[in-house]
Coordinates of N, CA and C in Angstrom, one line a residue:
X563 N 72.7 97.0 73.5 CA 73.4 98.0 73.0 C 73.6 99.3 73.8
X564 N 72.6 99.6 74.9 CA 73.3 100.3 75.8 C 74.0 99.4 76.5
X565 N 73.9 98.9 77.3 CA 75.3 98.3 77.8 C 76.4 98.6 77.7
X566 N 76.0 97.8 76.1 CA 77.7 97.8 75.2 C 78.2 99.2 75.6
X567 N 77.0 100.1 74.8 CA 77.8 101.5 74.8 C 78.6 101.8 76.3
X568 N 77.4 101.2 77.3 CA 78.4 102.1 78.7 C 79.5 101.7 79.2
X569 N 79.6 100.3 78.7 CA 81.0 99.6 78.6 C 82.3 100.5 78.0
X570 N 81.7 100.3 76.7 CA 82.6 101.3 76.0 C 83.0 102.9 76.6
X571 N 82.3 103.6 77.0 CA 82.4 104.7 77.5 C 83.2 104.6 79.0
X572 N 83.1 103.5 79.8 CA 83.8 103.2 81.0 C 85.3 102.8 80.7
X573 N 85.1 102.1 79.5 CA 86.6 102.0 79.1 C 87.6 103.0 78.8
X574 N 86.9 104.3 77.8 CA 87.4 105.2 77.6 C 87.6 106.1 78.6
X575 N 87.1 106.0 79.6 CA 87.0 107.0 80.8 C 88.3 106.4 81.5
X576 N 88.3 105.0 81.9 CA 89.4 104.1 82.5 C 90.5 104.4 82.0
X577 N 90.8 104.2 80.7 CA 92.3 104.4 79.7 C 92.9 105.9 79.6
X578 N 91.9 107.0 80.3 CA 92.5 108.2 80.6 C 93.5 108.2 81.2
X579 N 93.3 107.8 82.3 CA 94.8 107.8 83.3 C 96.2 107.3 82.7
X580 N 96.3 105.7 82.3 CA 97.8 105.6 81.3 C 97.8 106.5 80.3
X581 N 96.9 107.4 79.8 CA 97.3 108.3 78.7 C 97.9 109.5 79.5
X582 N 97.1 109.9 80.4 CA 97.6 111.0 81.2 C 99.0 111.2 81.8
X583 N 99.2 109.7 82.2 CA 100.3 109.2 82.7 C 101.7 109.4 81.7
X584 N 101.3 108.9 80.7 CA 102.1 109.0 79.5 C 102.1 110.3 79.2
X585 N 101.5 111.4 78.8 CA 101.6 112.7 78.3 C 102.4 113.5 79.4
X586 N 102.1 113.0 80.3 CA 102.6 114.2 81.4 C 104.5 113.4 82.2
X587 N 104.1 112.3 82.1 CA 106.0 111.7 82.1 C 106.6 112.2 80.9
X588 N 105.9 112.1 79.8 CA 107.0 112.1 78.6 C 107.3 113.8 78.5
X589 N 106.2 114.5 78.9 CA 106.5 116.0 79.0 C 107.6 116.6 80.0
X590 N 107.8 115.9 81.0 CA 108.9 116.1 81.8 C 110.3 114.9 81.5
X591 N 110.2 114.4 80.5 CA 111.5 113.9 79.5 C 111.4 114.9 78.8
X592 N 110.7 115.6 78.0 CA 111.1 116.3 76.7 C 111.5 117.6 77.8
X593 N 111.2 117.8 78.8 CA 111.6 119.1 79.6 C 113.1 119.1 79.8
X594 N 113.0 117.8 80.7 CA 114.6 117.8 81.1 C 115.7 117.7 79.9
X595 N 115.2 117.3 78.9 CA 116.0 116.6 77.4 C 116.2 118.4 77.0
X596 N 115.3 119.0 76.9 CA 115.9 120.2 76.3 C 116.5 121.2 77.0
X597 N 116.3 121.0 78.5 CA 117.2 122.1 79.2 C 117.8 121.2 79.9
X598 N 118.3 120.7 79.8 CA 119.6 119.8 80.4 C 120.9 120.5 81.0
X599 N 121.4 121.3 79.9 CA 122.1 122.5 80.0 C 122.5 122.9 81.3
X600 N 121.0 123.9 81.2 CA 120.6 124.7 82.2 C 120.6 124.4 83.4
X601 N 119.7 122.8 83.5 CA 119.6 122.1 84.8 C 120.9 121.8 85.3
X602 N 121.8 121.0 84.6 CA 123.5 121.1 84.9 C 123.7 122.1 85.8
X603 N 123.7 123.1 84.8 CA 124.4 124.7 85.5 C 123.7 124.9 86.8
X604 N 122.4 124.9 87.3 CA 121.9 125.5 88.4 C 121.7 124.4 89.4
X605 N 122.0 123.2 89.0 CA 121.7 122.2 90.4 C 123.3 121.3 90.3
X606 N 124.3 122.1 89.6 CA 125.7 121.7 89.9 C 126.5 121.6 91.7
X607 N 125.6 121.9 92.2 CA 126.2 121.9 94.0 C 125.0 120.6 94.8
X608 N 124.5 119.7 93.6 CA 123.2 119.2 94.4 C 124.0 118.1 94.4
X609 N 124.2 116.9 95.6 CA 124.8 116.1 95.8 C 123.7 114.7 95.2
X610 N 123.5 114.7 94.0 CA 123.4 113.5 93.3 C 123.2 112.1 93.6
X611 N 124.7 112.2 93.6 CA 125.3 111.1 94.2 C 124.5 109.9 95.5
X612 N 124.4 111.1 96.4 CA 123.4 110.1 97.8 C 122.2 110.2 97.5
X613 N 121.6 111.0 96.6 CA 120.1 111.1 96.6 C 120.0 109.7 95.9
X614 N 120.7 109.2 94.7 CA 120.8 108.4 94.3 C 120.8 106.8 94.6
X615 N 121.8 107.2 95.4 CA 121.9 106.0 96.7 C 120.8 105.6 97.2
X616 N 120.1 106.7 98.2 CA 118.8 106.6 98.8 C 118.1 106.0 98.0
X617 N 117.6 106.3 96.6 CA 116.7 105.9 95.4 C 117.0 104.3 95.6
X618 N 118.0 104.1 95.1 CA 118.7 102.6 94.8 C 117.9 101.4 96.0
X619 N 118.1 102.2 97.0 CA 118.0 101.3 98.8 C 116.2 101.6 98.6
X620 N 115.4 102.7 98.0 CA 114.3 102.4 98.0 C 113.8 101.6 96.9
X621 N 114.6 101.7 95.9 CA 113.6 100.5 94.8 C 114.1 99.0 95.2
X622 N 115.0 98.8 96.0 CA 115.0 97.4 96.7 C 114.2 97.2 97.4
X623 N 113.3 98.2 98.6 CA 112.6 97.8 99.4 C 111.1 97.9 98.7
X624 N 111.0 98.0 97.3 CA 109.6 98.0 96.8 C 109.8 97.0 96.1
X625 N 110.9 96.6 95.8 CA 110.9 95.3 95.1 C 110.6 93.8 96.4
X626 N 111.1 94.4 97.0 CA 110.8 93.1 98.4 C 109.3 93.2 98.7
X627 N 108.9 94.6 98.8 CA 107.6 94.9 99.3 C 106.5 94.0 98.5
X628 N 106.5 94.0 96.9 CA 106.0 93.3 96.0 C 106.3 91.9 95.9
X629 N 107.3 91.4 95.9 CA 107.4 89.9 96.6 C 106.3 89.6 97.8
X630 N 106.8 90.4 98.9 CA 106.3 89.7 99.6 C 104.6 89.9 100.2
X631 N 104.0 90.8 99.0 CA 102.4 90.8 98.6 C 102.5 89.7 97.9
X632 N 103.1 89.5 97.0 CA 102.7 88.5 95.5 C 102.8 86.8 96.6
X633 N 103.9 86.6 97.8 CA 104.1 85.6 98.1 C 102.8 85.0 99.1
X634 N 102.2 85.9 99.8 CA 100.9 85.9 100.5 C 100.1 85.6 99.7
X635 N 99.9 86.2 98.0 CA 98.8 85.8 97.1 C 99.1 84.6 97.2
X636 N 100.1 84.4 97.1 CA 100.5 82.3 96.4 C 99.9 81.8 97.4
X637 N 100.3 82.3 98.8 CA 99.8 81.4 100.3 C 98.2 80.9 100.0
X638 N 97.5 82.2 100.0 CA 96.2 82.1 99.3 C 95.5 81.6 98.2
X639 N 96.1 81.6 97.1 CA 95.5 80.9 95.8 C 96.7 79.7 95.5
X640 N 98.0 79.3 95.9 CA 98.5 77.9 95.2 C 98.6 77.8 94.3
X641 N 98.9 78.9 93.3 CA 98.6 79.1 91.6 C 100.7 78.8 91.2
X642 N 100.7 78.1 90.3 CA 102.5 78.3 90.3 C 102.6 79.9 89.4
X643 N 101.5 80.1 88.7 CA 102.2 82.0 87.6 C 102.4 82.8 89.4
X644 N 101.3 82.7 90.7 CA 101.9 83.1 91.8 C 103.3 83.3 92.1
X645 N 103.4 82.0 92.3 CA 104.7 81.5 92.8 C 105.7 82.0 92.0
X646 N 105.6 82.2 90.8 CA 106.8 82.5 90.2 C 107.1 83.8 90.0
X647 N 106.3 84.8 90.4 CA 106.2 86.2 90.2 C 106.7 86.4 91.7
X648 N 106.3 85.6 92.8 CA 107.1 85.8 94.2 C 108.7 86.0 94.1
X649 N 108.5 84.9 93.4 CA 110.2 84.3 93.4 C 110.9 85.6 92.3
X650 N 110.7 85.4 91.1 CA 110.7 86.7 90.3 C 111.2 87.6 91.5
X651 N 110.5 88.7 91.7 CA 110.7 89.7 92.7 C 111.6 89.5 93.6
X652 N 111.6 88.7 94.2 CA 112.4 88.2 95.7 C 114.1 88.2 94.7
X653 N 114.3 87.3 93.8 CA 115.3 87.4 93.1 C 115.8 88.9 92.3
X654 N 114.7 89.6 92.3 CA 114.8 90.8 91.2 C 115.9 92.0 92.5
X655 N 114.7 91.8 94.0 CA 115.8 92.6 95.1 C 117.1 92.0 95.1
X656 N 117.3 90.9 95.3 CA 118.3 90.4 95.9 C 119.2 91.1 95.0
X657 N 119.0 90.6 93.4 CA 119.9 90.9 92.5 C 120.2 92.7 92.6
X658 N 119.3 93.5 92.9 CA 119.5 95.1 93.0 C 120.7 95.5 93.7
X659 N 120.2 94.7 95.1 CA 120.9 95.1 96.4 C 122.3 94.7 95.7
X660 N 122.5 93.6 95.2 CA 124.0 93.0 94.8 C 124.7 94.2 94.0
X661 N 124.1 94.6 93.3 CA 124.3 94.9 92.2 C 124.6 96.6 92.9
X662 N 123.9 97.2 93.4 CA 124.1 98.7 94.4 C 125.6 97.9 95.1
X663 N 125.7 97.2 96.2 CA 126.7 97.2 96.7 C 128.1 97.1 96.0
X664 N 128.0 96.3 94.6 CA 129.2 96.2 93.4 C 129.0 97.7 93.3
X665 N 128.3 98.2 92.7 CA 128.6 99.8 92.5 C 129.8 100.8 93.1
X666 N 129.2 100.4 94.4 CA 129.6 100.9 95.3 C 131.1 100.7 95.5
X667 N 131.4 99.7 96.1 CA 132.6 99.3 96.4 C 133.5 98.9 95.3
X668 N 133.0 99.4 93.4 CA 133.8 99.4 93.0 C 134.9 100.6 92.4
X669 N 134.5 101.3 93.2 CA 134.9 103.3 93.3 C 136.9 102.4 92.8
X670 N 137.3 101.6 93.4 CA 138.6 102.0 93.3 C 139.4 101.7 91.7
X671 N 138.6 101.1 91.1 CA 138.7 101.0 89.5 C 138.2 102.2 88.7
X672 N 139.3 103.1 88.4 CA 138.5 104.8 87.9 C 138.8 104.2 86.2
X673 N 138.8 103.1 85.6 CA 138.9 103.0 84.0 C 137.3 102.7 83.9
X674 N 136.5 102.0 84.5 CA 135.2 102.2 84.3 C 134.1 103.2 84.4
X675 N 133.2 103.0 83.7 CA 131.9 104.0 83.9 C 131.0 103.3 85.0
X676 N 131.3 103.8 86.4 CA 130.0 103.2 87.0 C 128.6 103.5 86.9
X677 N 128.0 104.5 85.8 CA 127.1 105.0 86.0 C 126.5 103.8 84.8
X678 N 127.4 103.6 83.6 CA 127.2 102.6 82.9 C 126.9 101.1 83.1
X679 N 128.0 100.9 84.2 CA 127.6 99.4 84.5 C 126.6 99.1 85.5
X680 N 126.3 100.1 86.4 CA 125.0 99.8 87.0 C 123.6 99.9 86.2
X681 N 123.9 101.0 85.0 CA 122.8 100.7 84.3 C 122.7 99.6 83.7
X682 N 123.8 99.0 83.1 CA 123.6 97.5 82.3 C 123.5 96.7 83.3
X683 N 123.2 96.2 85.0 CA 123.2 95.6 85.6 C 121.6 95.7 86.1
X684 N 121.5 97.2 85.6 CA 119.8 97.5 86.1 C 119.2 96.5 85.1
X685 N 119.2 96.9 83.8 CA 118.7 96.5 82.7 C 118.7 94.9 82.4
X686 N 119.8 94.4 83.1 CA 119.8 92.8 83.0 C 118.9 92.5 83.9
X687 N 118.7 93.1 85.2 CA 117.7 92.4 86.1 C 116.2 92.8 85.7
X688 N 115.7 93.6 85.0 CA 114.5 94.5 84.5 C 114.5 93.5 83.6
X689 N 115.1 92.7 82.8 CA 115.1 92.3 81.4 C 114.2 90.7 82.0
X690 N 115.6 90.3 83.0 CA 114.7 88.8 83.8 C 113.8 89.0 84.6
X691 N 113.7 90.1 85.4 CA 112.2 90.3 85.8 C 110.9 90.3 85.4
X692 N 111.0 90.9 84.1 CA 109.9 91.1 83.3 C 109.8 89.7 82.2
X693 N 110.8 88.9 81.8 CA 110.8 87.5 81.3 C 109.6 87.1 82.2
X694 N 110.0 86.6 83.4 CA 109.2 86.0 84.3 C 107.8 86.9 84.5
X695 N 107.9 87.9 85.0 CA 106.3 88.6 84.9 C 105.5 87.9 83.4
X696 N 106.4 88.1 82.3 CA 105.4 88.0 80.8 C 104.9 86.3 80.7
X697 N 106.1 85.4 81.4 CA 105.6 84.2 81.5 C 104.5 83.8 82.6
X698 N 104.3 84.3 83.5 CA 103.4 84.1 84.3 C 101.8 84.7 84.0
X699 N 102.2 85.9 82.7 CA 100.7 86.6 82.2 C 100.1 85.6 81.8
X700 N 101.2 85.0 80.4 CA 100.9 84.3 79.6 C 100.6 82.8 79.6
X701 N 100.5 82.4 80.9 CA 100.7 81.0 81.2 C 99.0 80.9 81.7
X702 N 98.5 80.1 80.8 CA 97.1 79.5 80.7 C 96.8 78.8 82.0
X703 N 97.2 77.8 82.2 CA 97.3 76.5 83.4 C 97.0 77.3 84.5
X704 N 96.1 77.1 85.4 CA 95.9 77.4 86.8 C 96.2 76.7 87.8
X705 N 97.4 75.8 87.2 CA 97.5 74.1 88.1 C 98.3 75.2 89.2
X706 N 98.0 73.8 90.5 CA 98.3 74.5 92.1 C 100.0 73.9 92.4
X707 N 100.3 74.8 93.6 CA 101.7 73.8 93.6 C 101.9 73.3 94.9
X708 N 102.1 71.4 94.6 CA 101.5 70.6 95.6 C 103.0 70.3 96.4
X709 N 104.1 70.8 95.9 CA 105.6 70.3 96.4 C 105.8 71.0 97.5
X710 N 107.1 71.0 98.1 CA 107.5 72.3 99.0 C 107.9 73.8 98.5
X711 N 106.9 74.4 98.6 CA 107.5 75.8 98.1 C 108.8 76.6 98.8
X712 N 108.8 76.2 99.7 CA 109.6 77.0 101.1 C 110.8 77.0 100.5
X713 N 111.9 75.7 100.2 CA 112.7 75.4 99.5 C 113.0 76.1 98.2
X714 N 112.3 76.7 97.6 CA 112.2 77.2 96.4 C 113.0 78.9 96.5
X715 N 111.4 79.2 97.9 CA 112.0 80.8 98.4 C 113.1 80.7 98.8
X716 N 113.3 79.8 99.6 CA 115.1 80.0 100.4 C 116.3 79.8 99.5
X717 N 116.2 78.9 97.9 CA 117.0 79.0 97.6 C 117.1 79.8 96.3
X718 N 116.7 80.6 96.0 CA 116.5 81.8 95.0 C 117.3 82.9 95.5
X719 N 117.3 83.6 96.2 CA 118.4 84.6 97.0 C 119.8 83.8 97.0
X720 N 120.0 82.6 97.3 CA 121.2 82.4 97.2 C 121.8 81.8 96.1
X721 N 120.7 81.3 95.0 CA 121.0 80.8 93.6 C 121.6 82.6 93.0
X722 N 120.9 83.2 93.0 CA 121.1 84.6 93.0 C 122.7 85.4 92.9
X723 N 122.3 84.8 94.3 CA 124.2 85.8 95.0 C 124.7 84.7 94.4
X724 N 124.7 83.3 94.2 CA 126.4 82.7 93.7 C 126.9 83.3 92.3
X725 N 125.4 83.8 91.5 CA 125.4 84.1 90.2 C 126.2 85.0 90.1
X726 N 125.9 85.9 90.7 CA 126.4 87.7 91.1 C 127.7 87.3 91.1
X727 N 127.8 86.3 92.2 CA 129.5 86.2 92.7 C 130.1 86.0 91.6
X728 N 129.9 85.0 90.9 CA 130.4 84.3 89.7 C 130.7 85.6 88.5
X729 N 129.7 86.3 88.4 CA 129.8 87.5 87.5 C 130.6 88.5 87.8
X730 N 130.7 88.9 89.2 CA 131.8 89.8 89.6 C 133.5 89.3 89.3
X731 N 133.4 88.0 89.3 CA 134.4 87.4 89.4 C 134.9 87.2 88.1
X732 N 134.0 87.3 86.8 CA 134.6 87.3 86.0 C 134.6 89.2 85.6
X733 N 134.1 89.9 85.9 CA 134.6 91.2 85.6 C 135.6 91.9 86.4
X734 N 135.8 91.3 87.5 CA 137.1 91.8 88.2 C 138.6 91.3 87.3
X735 N 138.3 89.9 86.5 CA 139.4 89.4 85.9 C 139.4 90.5 84.7
X736 N 138.1 90.9 84.3 CA 138.8 91.9 82.8 C 139.2 93.0 83.4
X737 N 138.9 93.7 84.7 CA 139.5 95.0 85.1 C 140.8 94.9 84.6
X738 N 141.3 93.1 85.2 CA 143.1 93.3 85.5 C 143.5 92.9 83.8
X739 N 142.7 92.6 83.1 CA 143.3 92.5 81.4 C 143.0 93.5 80.1
X740 N 141.9 94.3 80.5 CA 141.6 95.7 79.8 C 141.7 97.2 80.4
X741 N 142.1 97.8 79.5 CA 142.1 99.0 79.6 C 140.6 99.8 79.6
X742 N 139.6 99.3 79.2 CA 138.3 100.0 79.1 C 137.7 99.0 78.9
X743 N 136.0 99.6 79.0 CA 135.0 98.4 79.0 C 134.2 98.9 77.6
X744 N 134.8 98.8 76.8 CA 133.9 99.2 75.4 C 132.8 98.4 75.1
X745 N 133.1 97.7 75.6 CA 131.9 96.9 75.2 C 130.3 96.9 76.0
X746 N 130.4 97.8 77.3 CA 129.4 97.9 78.2 C 128.3 98.5 77.4
X747 N 128.7 99.9 76.8 CA 127.4 100.2 76.1 C 126.9 99.4 75.1
X748 N 127.1 98.6 73.8 CA 126.7 98.2 73.5 C 125.6 97.0 74.1
X749 N 126.2 96.5 75.0 CA 125.4 95.8 76.0 C 124.6 96.2 76.5
X750 N 124.6 97.3 77.3 CA 123.6 98.0 78.0 C 122.6 98.7 77.0
X751 N 122.5 99.3 75.8 CA 121.5 99.5 74.8 C 120.4 98.2 74.0
X752 N 121.8 97.2 74.1 CA 120.8 95.5 73.7 C 119.4 95.1 74.7
X753 N 120.1 95.8 76.1 CA 119.5 94.9 77.3 C 118.3 96.1 77.5
X754 N 118.3 97.2 77.3 CA 117.9 98.1 77.4 C 116.1 98.0 76.4
X755 N 116.6 97.8 74.9 CA 115.7 97.3 74.0 C 115.0 96.4 74.2
X756 N 115.6 95.4 74.9 CA 114.7 94.5 75.1 C 113.9 94.3 76.2
X757 N 114.2 94.8 77.3 CA 113.7 95.5 78.4 C 112.2 96.6 78.0
X758 N 112.2 97.3 76.8 CA 111.4 98.3 76.4 C 110.3 97.5 75.8
X759 N 110.8 96.1 74.4 CA 109.8 95.3 74.3 C 108.5 94.5 75.0
X760 N 109.7 94.3 76.4 CA 108.7 93.5 77.0 C 107.8 94.4 77.9
X761 N 108.3 95.3 78.1 CA 107.7 96.4 79.0 C 105.8 97.0 77.7
X762 N 106.1 97.0 76.6 CA 105.2 97.5 75.3 C 104.5 96.1 75.8
X763 N 105.1 94.5 75.9 CA 104.3 93.4 75.4 C 103.4 93.3 76.8
X764 N 103.9 93.7 77.8 CA 103.2 93.7 79.2 C 101.7 94.6 79.7
X765 N 102.3 96.1 78.8 CA 101.0 96.7 78.6 C 99.8 96.2 77.7
X766 N 100.4 95.4 76.6 CA 99.3 94.8 75.3 C 98.4 93.7 76.5
X767 N 99.7 92.8 77.3 CA 98.8 91.8 77.9 C 98.0 92.5 79.1
X768 N 98.3 93.4 79.8 CA 97.5 94.1 80.6 C 96.2 94.5 80.1
X769 N 96.3 95.3 79.0 CA 95.3 96.0 78.3 C 94.1 95.0 77.9
X770 N 94.7 93.7 77.3 CA 93.5 92.4 77.3 C 93.0 91.7 78.2
X771 N 93.8 91.7 79.2 CA 93.0 91.5 80.9 C 92.0 92.3 81.0
X772 N 92.2 93.6 81.1 CA 91.2 94.7 81.5 C 90.0 94.4 80.8
X773 N 90.1 94.8 79.5 CA 89.1 95.0 78.6 C 87.9 93.0 78.2
X774 N 89.1 91.8 78.9 CA 88.7 91.1 79.1 C 87.8 90.3 80.6
X775 N 88.6 91.2 81.4 CA 88.3 91.1 82.9 C 87.5 91.9 83.6
X776 N 87.5 93.1 82.7 CA 86.6 94.3 83.3 C 87.5 95.1 84.9
X777 N 88.5 94.4 84.6 CA 89.3 94.7 86.2 C 90.1 95.9 86.2
X778 N 90.0 96.9 86.8 CA 90.4 98.2 86.9 C 91.6 98.3 87.7
X779 N 92.1 96.9 88.3 CA 93.5 96.6 88.7 C 94.4 96.9 87.6
X780 N 93.9 96.6 86.2 CA 95.2 96.4 85.2 C 95.6 98.1 84.5
X781 N 95.0 99.0 84.7 CA 94.9 99.9 84.3 C 95.8 100.5 85.6
X782 N 96.1 100.5 86.2 CA 97.3 100.7 87.3 C 98.5 99.9 86.9
X783 N 98.3 99.1 86.5 CA 99.4 98.0 86.1 C 100.2 99.3 85.0
X784 N 99.1 99.3 83.8 CA 99.4 99.8 82.4 C 100.0 101.0 83.1
X785 N 99.4 101.7 83.8 CA 100.2 102.9 84.1 C 101.7 103.0 84.5
X786 N 101.6 101.5 85.6 CA 103.1 101.5 85.8 C 103.9 101.3 85.3
X787 N 104.0 100.4 84.2 CA 104.4 100.0 82.9 C 105.1 101.1 82.2
X788 N 103.9 102.6 82.0 CA 104.9 103.6 81.1 C 105.5 104.2 82.0
X789 N 105.4 104.4 83.5 CA 106.7 104.9 84.1 C 108.1 104.7 83.6
X790 N 107.9 102.5 84.3 CA 109.1 102.2 84.0 C 109.7 102.6 82.4
X791 N 109.0 102.3 82.0 CA 109.5 102.7 80.1 C 110.0 104.5 79.8
X792 N 109.6 105.2 80.7 CA 110.3 106.4 81.0 C 111.6 106.3 81.4
X793 N 111.4 105.6 82.4 CA 112.8 105.7 83.1 C 113.8 105.0 82.2
X794 N 113.5 104.3 81.6 CA 114.6 103.5 80.6 C 115.0 104.7 79.8
X795 N 114.0 105.5 78.9 CA 114.1 106.4 78.2 C 114.9 107.4 78.7
X796 N 115.3 107.9 80.4 CA 115.9 108.9 80.6 C 117.4 108.2 81.0
X797 N 117.3 106.7 81.1 CA 118.7 106.3 81.6 C 120.0 106.0 80.1
X798 N 119.2 106.1 79.2 CA 119.9 105.9 77.6 C 120.2 106.9 76.8
X799 N 118.6 107.9 76.9 CA 119.0 108.9 76.2 C 119.9 110.6 76.9
X800 N 119.8 109.8 78.0 CA 120.3 111.0 79.2 C 121.4 110.7 79.9
X801 N 122.5 109.6 79.3 CA 122.7 108.6 80.5 C 124.7 109.5 80.7
X802 N 124.3 110.1 79.5 CA 125.6 110.7 79.6 C 125.9 112.0 80.2
X803 N 124.6 112.4 81.0 CA 125.0 113.7 81.7 C 124.9 113.2 83.1
X804 N 125.3 112.1 83.1 CA 125.5 111.6 85.2 C 124.4 111.0 85.7
X805 N 124.8 111.7 87.0 CA 123.9 111.2 87.9 C 122.4 112.1 88.2
X806 N 122.5 113.4 87.2 CA 121.1 114.2 87.6 C 120.6 113.4 87.0
X807 N 120.3 112.7 85.7 CA 119.5 112.2 84.5 C 119.3 110.8 85.4
X808 N 120.3 110.2 86.0 CA 120.1 108.9 87.0 C 119.1 109.0 87.8
X809 N 118.9 110.3 88.4 CA 118.1 110.4 89.2 C 116.6 110.5 89.0
X810 N 116.2 111.2 87.4 CA 115.1 110.9 87.0 C 114.9 110.1 87.0
X811 N 115.7 109.0 86.4 CA 115.4 107.9 85.9 C 115.4 106.9 87.0
X812 N 115.6 106.7 88.1 CA 115.3 106.2 89.4 C 114.3 106.5 90.1
X813 N 113.8 108.6 89.9 CA 112.3 108.7 90.3 C 111.2 107.5 89.7
X814 N 111.4 107.9 88.2 CA 110.4 106.9 87.8 C 110.5 105.6 87.9
X815 N 111.6 105.1 88.0 CA 111.4 104.0 88.4 C 111.2 103.4 89.8
X816 N 111.4 104.2 90.7 CA 110.4 103.8 91.9 C 108.8 104.1 92.1
X817 N 108.6 105.0 91.1 CA 107.2 105.2 91.5 C 106.7 104.2 90.5
X818 N 107.4 103.5 89.5 CA 106.6 102.6 88.6 C 106.6 101.2 89.2
X819 N 107.5 101.1 90.1 CA 107.8 99.9 91.3 C 106.5 99.8 92.5

C-alpha cells in the first residue's frame, strides 16, 4: 500500500506540469481575448506580418528537427510506428513550407483572405500529421521494417509536393471562376474541430501510456499538446483580428512543437 500511495503521489506531482501549462496558456488566451481592442491600438505599428513569416519558418525547422530525431530513432529501433512518425513529420514539414510559399506568392489575388487560407492549410496539415501520430500511438504490433525504407523517406516529400501542386492548380482555377472564397470559413472551422478532437485523443493516449509505463516523457508530450490546442483557439476565436492574433497562435504552435 505504501508503494501504491507513493506512486499516486508522484503521479499527482508530475501531472501538475500539464495543469499549470493549461492554466497559464488559457489565462494568456483570456487576457488577449479581453484586451484585444487595446492591444490592436497599442501595437498598431508592429510589423506582425514579418514576425509571423519568421515564426512560420521556425515551425518548418521544428518539424524537420522532429523528423530528424524520429528517423534516427527508427534507425535504432526499426519499428514500423517510428518510421510512420518520421515520415509524418517529414511530410508535415514539406507541406508547411509549400503552404508558406503559396500564401506569400498569392498576394496577387485580393479577393481571398490570405490569413484564412493559411489557417485552413495549416489545419489540414495538422489533421494529417496527428492522424498519423494517433495511428502510431494505437498500433499494438511492434513489427520491424525489413524492406528498403530509404525510398519511402525520399518519395514522401515528392508525393506531398505533387499533391500540393495539384491542389494549388485547383485553387487557381477557383480564383478565376469565383468572386470569393465563401467556403474557406466552414472548411477551416471543420478542420480545426477535427484537429482539436485529435489533440484531446492524443492527450488521453499519452496519459494512459504515462500511467502504464511511468515514463515522465509523456508528461512533456501532454503539455505540448495543450500548447498546440491553445494555438488552435487563438486561430479560430480571434482569427478575425488579423496578424496580431496569428502571432499568438504561431507562438504557441512553435512552442508546442
